[in-house]
Amino acid sequence: MNDIHIGSNVMMATVENIVFEVINKNVDGSFEIEAKLDGTNIIKYGNIAQEMLRLVAQESK
């Protein structure tokens, strides 16, 4: 099972070319996510079901 929490890097099933960061978990279990596209543009989505997200593998340093 995915352990998605605030701060996790995820990809959305419908937008697989952008890595989002989880910024909030709602009471109903859905998530709010955002991605910084560049210095001035931010894309945000709200009420995204966990089933629509997958964790991005993080590189160990």
Tab-separated table of N, CA and C in Angstrom:
chain	number	residue	atom	x	y	z
A	1	MET	N	0.843	-1.184	0.000
A	1	MET	CA	0.000	0.000	0.000
A	1	MET	C	0.890	1.249	0.000
A	2	ASN	N	0.464	2.242	-0.755
A	2	ASN	CA	1.224	3.490	-0.821
A	2	ASN	C	1.063	4.274	0.470
A	3	ASP	N	2.161	4.793	0.968
A	3	ASP	CA	2.119	5.629	2.158
A	3	ASP	C	2.289	7.077	1.713
A	4	ILE	N	1.220	7.639	1.150
A	4	ILE	CA	1.259	9.015	0.672
A	4	ILE	C	0.946	9.939	1.840
A	5	HIS	N	1.808	10.924	2.038
A	5	HIS	CA	1.618	11.875	3.122
A	5	HIS	C	2.063	13.259	2.652
A	6	ILE	N	1.832	14.271	3.478
A	6	ILE	CA	2.229	15.638	3.133
A	6	ILE	C	3.740	15.662	2.900
A	7	GLY	N	4.134	16.244	1.790
A	7	GLY	CA	5.539	16.311	1.424
A	7	GLY	C	5.977	15.236	0.443
A	8	SER	N	5.136	14.222	0.221
A	8	SER	CA	5.476	13.165	-0.735
A	8	SER	C	5.485	13.708	-2.155
A	9	ASN	N	6.378	13.175	-2.984
A	9	ASN	CA	6.376	13.477	-4.408
A	9	ASN	C	5.567	12.400	-5.112
A	10	VAL	N	4.586	12.832	-5.906
A	10	VAL	CA	3.675	11.905	-6.562
A	10	VAL	C	3.477	12.295	-8.021
A	11	MET	N	2.985	11.331	-8.789
A	11	MET	CA	2.544	11.598	-10.150
A	11	MET	C	1.058	11.294	-10.197
A	12	MET	N	0.324	12.070	-10.986
A	12	MET	CA	-1.107	11.869	-11.136
A	12	MET	C	-1.343	11.014	-12.374
A	13	ALA	N	-2.302	10.107	-12.324
A	13	ALA	CA	-2.556	9.175	-13.422
A	13	ALA	C	-2.816	9.891	-14.743
A	14	THR	N	-3.445	11.048	-14.704
A	14	THR	CA	-3.790	11.752	-15.939
A	14	THR	C	-2.733	12.749	-16.390
A	15	VAL	N	-1.731	13.022	-15.541
A	15	VAL	CA	-0.659	13.968	-15.888
A	15	VAL	C	0.669	13.328	-15.480
A	16	GLU	N	1.148	12.393	-16.272
A	16	GLU	CA	2.316	11.605	-15.879
A	16	GLU	C	3.652	12.282	-16.141
A	17	ASN	N	3.661	13.437	-16.779
A	17	ASN	CA	4.932	14.095	-17.082
A	17	ASN	C	5.297	15.187	-16.082
A	18	ILE	N	4.499	15.354	-15.022
A	18	ILE	CA	4.769	16.372	-14.005
A	18	ILE	C	4.800	15.703	-12.632
A	19	VAL	N	5.822	16.014	-11.851
A	19	VAL	CA	5.910	15.511	-10.475
A	19	VAL	C	5.305	16.562	-9.553
A	20	PHE	N	4.341	16.143	-8.751
A	20	PHE	CA	3.640	17.016	-7.820
A	20	PHE	C	4.109	16.737	-6.400
A	21	GLU	N	3.914	17.711	-5.528
A	21	GLU	CA	4.154	17.536	-4.095
A	21	GLU	C	2.807	17.587	-3.389
A	22	VAL	N	2.591	16.663	-2.456
A	22	VAL	CA	1.361	16.662	-1.664
A	22	VAL	C	1.455	17.790	-0.652
A	23	ILE	N	0.460	18.692	-0.658
A	23	ILE	CA	0.497	19.827	0.259
A	23	ILE	C	-0.554	19.742	1.357
A	24	ASN	N	-1.549	18.842	1.202
A	24	ASN	CA	-2.577	18.717	2.233
A	24	ASN	C	-3.320	17.399	2.045
A	25	LYS	N	-3.732	16.795	3.158
A	25	LYS	CA	-4.615	15.632	3.116
A	25	LYS	C	-5.949	16.067	3.702
A	26	ASN	N	-7.005	15.881	2.936
A	26	ASN	CA	-8.336	16.303	3.357
A	26	ASN	C	-8.976	15.269	4.278
A	27	VAL	N	-10.013	15.677	4.977
A	27	VAL	CA	-10.709	14.815	5.933
A	27	VAL	C	-11.256	13.560	5.254
A	28	ASP	N	-11.689	13.687	3.999
A	28	ASP	CA	-12.257	12.542	3.280
A	28	ASP	C	-11.200	11.606	2.696
A	29	GLY	N	-9.924	11.884	2.948
A	29	GLY	CA	-8.846	11.031	2.467
A	29	GLY	C	-8.271	11.444	1.127
A	30	SER	N	-8.857	12.452	0.494
A	30	SER	CA	-8.308	12.953	-0.769
A	30	SER	C	-7.145	13.899	-0.481
A	31	PHE	N	-6.434	14.278	-1.533
A	31	PHE	CA	-5.228	15.086	-1.374
A	31	PHE	C	-5.287	16.360	-2.200
A	32	GLU	N	-4.533	17.364	-1.753
A	32	GLU	CA	-4.269	18.561	-2.548
A	32	GLU	C	-2.808	18.478	-2.956
A	33	ILE	N	-2.541	18.716	-4.243
A	33	ILE	CA	-1.181	18.604	-4.761
A	33	ILE	C	-0.827	19.847	-5.560
A	34	GLU	N	0.472	20.117	-5.661
A	34	GLU	CA	0.926	21.242	-6.475
A	34	GLU	C	2.277	20.922	-7.091
A	35	ALA	N	2.543	21.601	-8.202
A	35	ALA	CA	3.842	21.488	-8.866
A	35	ALA	C	4.274	22.874	-9.286
A	36	LYS	N	5.526	23.182	-9.027
A	36	LYS	CA	6.093	24.458	-9.471
A	36	LYS	C	6.674	24.230	-10.859
A	37	LEU	N	6.050	24.842	-11.869
A	37	LEU	CA	6.479	24.639	-13.247
A	37	LEU	C	7.728	25.437	-13.568
A	38	ASP	N	7.804	26.651	-13.019
A	38	ASP	CA	8.989	27.499	-13.150
A	38	ASP	C	8.910	28.552	-12.059
A	39	GLY	N	9.643	29.613	-12.173
A	39	GLY	CA	9.698	30.625	-11.122
A	39	GLY	C	8.379	31.301	-10.812
A	40	THR	N	7.481	31.377	-11.786
A	40	THR	CA	6.242	32.129	-11.568
A	40	THR	C	4.972	31.305	-11.722
A	41	ASN	N	5.060	30.107	-12.263
A	41	ASN	CA	3.860	29.307	-12.533
A	41	ASN	C	3.774	28.095	-11.619
A	42	ILE	N	2.619	27.977	-10.952
A	42	ILE	CA	2.344	26.852	-10.066
A	42	ILE	C	1.015	26.256	-10.497
A	43	ILE	N	0.970	24.936	-10.593
A	43	ILE	CA	-0.281	24.258	-10.922
A	43	ILE	C	-0.730	23.490	-9.684
A	44	LYS	N	-2.013	23.642	-9.326
A	44	LYS	CA	-2.557	22.993	-8.135
A	44	LYS	C	-3.805	22.210	-8.505
A	45	TYR	N	-3.971	21.081	-7.835
A	45	TYR	CA	-5.187	20.290	-7.953
A	45	TYR	C	-5.659	19.971	-6.546
A	46	GLY	N	-6.966	19.931	-6.355
A	46	GLY	CA	-7.540	19.595	-5.062
A	46	GLY	C	-8.493	18.424	-5.182
A	47	ASN	N	-8.765	17.776	-4.069
A	47	ASN	CA	-9.698	16.656	-3.992
A	47	ASN	C	-9.325	15.520	-4.935
A	48	ILE	N	-8.054	15.152	-4.937
A	48	ILE	CA	-7.566	14.062	-5.775
A	48	ILE	C	-7.542	12.783	-4.939
A	49	ALA	N	-8.242	11.754	-5.409
A	49	ALA	CA	-8.296	10.479	-4.693
A	49	ALA	C	-6.932	9.801	-4.696
A	50	GLN	N	-6.644	9.075	-3.631
A	50	GLN	CA	-5.361	8.381	-3.515
A	50	GLN	C	-5.147	7.423	-4.683
A	51	GLU	N	-6.210	6.838	-5.195
A	51	GLU	CA	-6.093	5.895	-6.308
A	51	GLU	C	-5.591	6.559	-7.588
A	52	MET	N	-5.690	7.866	-7.680
A	52	MET	CA	-5.232	8.611	-8.857
A	52	MET	C	-3.760	9.006	-8.747
A	53	LEU	N	-3.123	8.713	-7.614
A	53	LEU	CA	-1.743	9.135	-7.372
A	53	LEU	C	-0.830	7.929	-7.212
A	54	ARG	N	0.423	8.112	-7.620
A	54	ARG	CA	1.433	7.093	-7.310
A	54	ARG	C	2.701	7.788	-6.856
A	55	LEU	N	3.329	7.192	-5.870
A	55	LEU	CA	4.563	7.749	-5.319
A	55	LEU	C	5.672	7.710	-6.355
A	56	VAL	N	6.486	8.750	-6.354
A	56	VAL	CA	7.672	8.794	-7.200
A	56	VAL	C	8.825	8.234	-6.378
A	57	ALA	N	9.552	7.296	-6.941
A	57	ALA	CA	10.695	6.702	-6.237
A	57	ALA	C	11.713	7.783	-5.928
A	58	GLN	N	12.150	7.842	-4.684
A	58	GLN	CA	13.115	8.851	-4.269
A	58	GLN	C	14.509	8.246	-4.279
A	59	GLU	N	15.457	9.003	-4.797
A	59	GLU	CA	16.844	8.544	-4.832
A	59	GLU	C	17.460	8.677	-3.445
A	60	SER	N	18.177	7.658	-3.025
A	60	SER	CA	18.878	7.753	-1.739
A	60	SER	C	20.233	8.394	-1.970
A	61	LYS	N	20.647	9.237	-1.022
A	61	LYS	CA	21.915	9.959	-1.157
A	61	LYS	C	22.948	9.384	-0.235
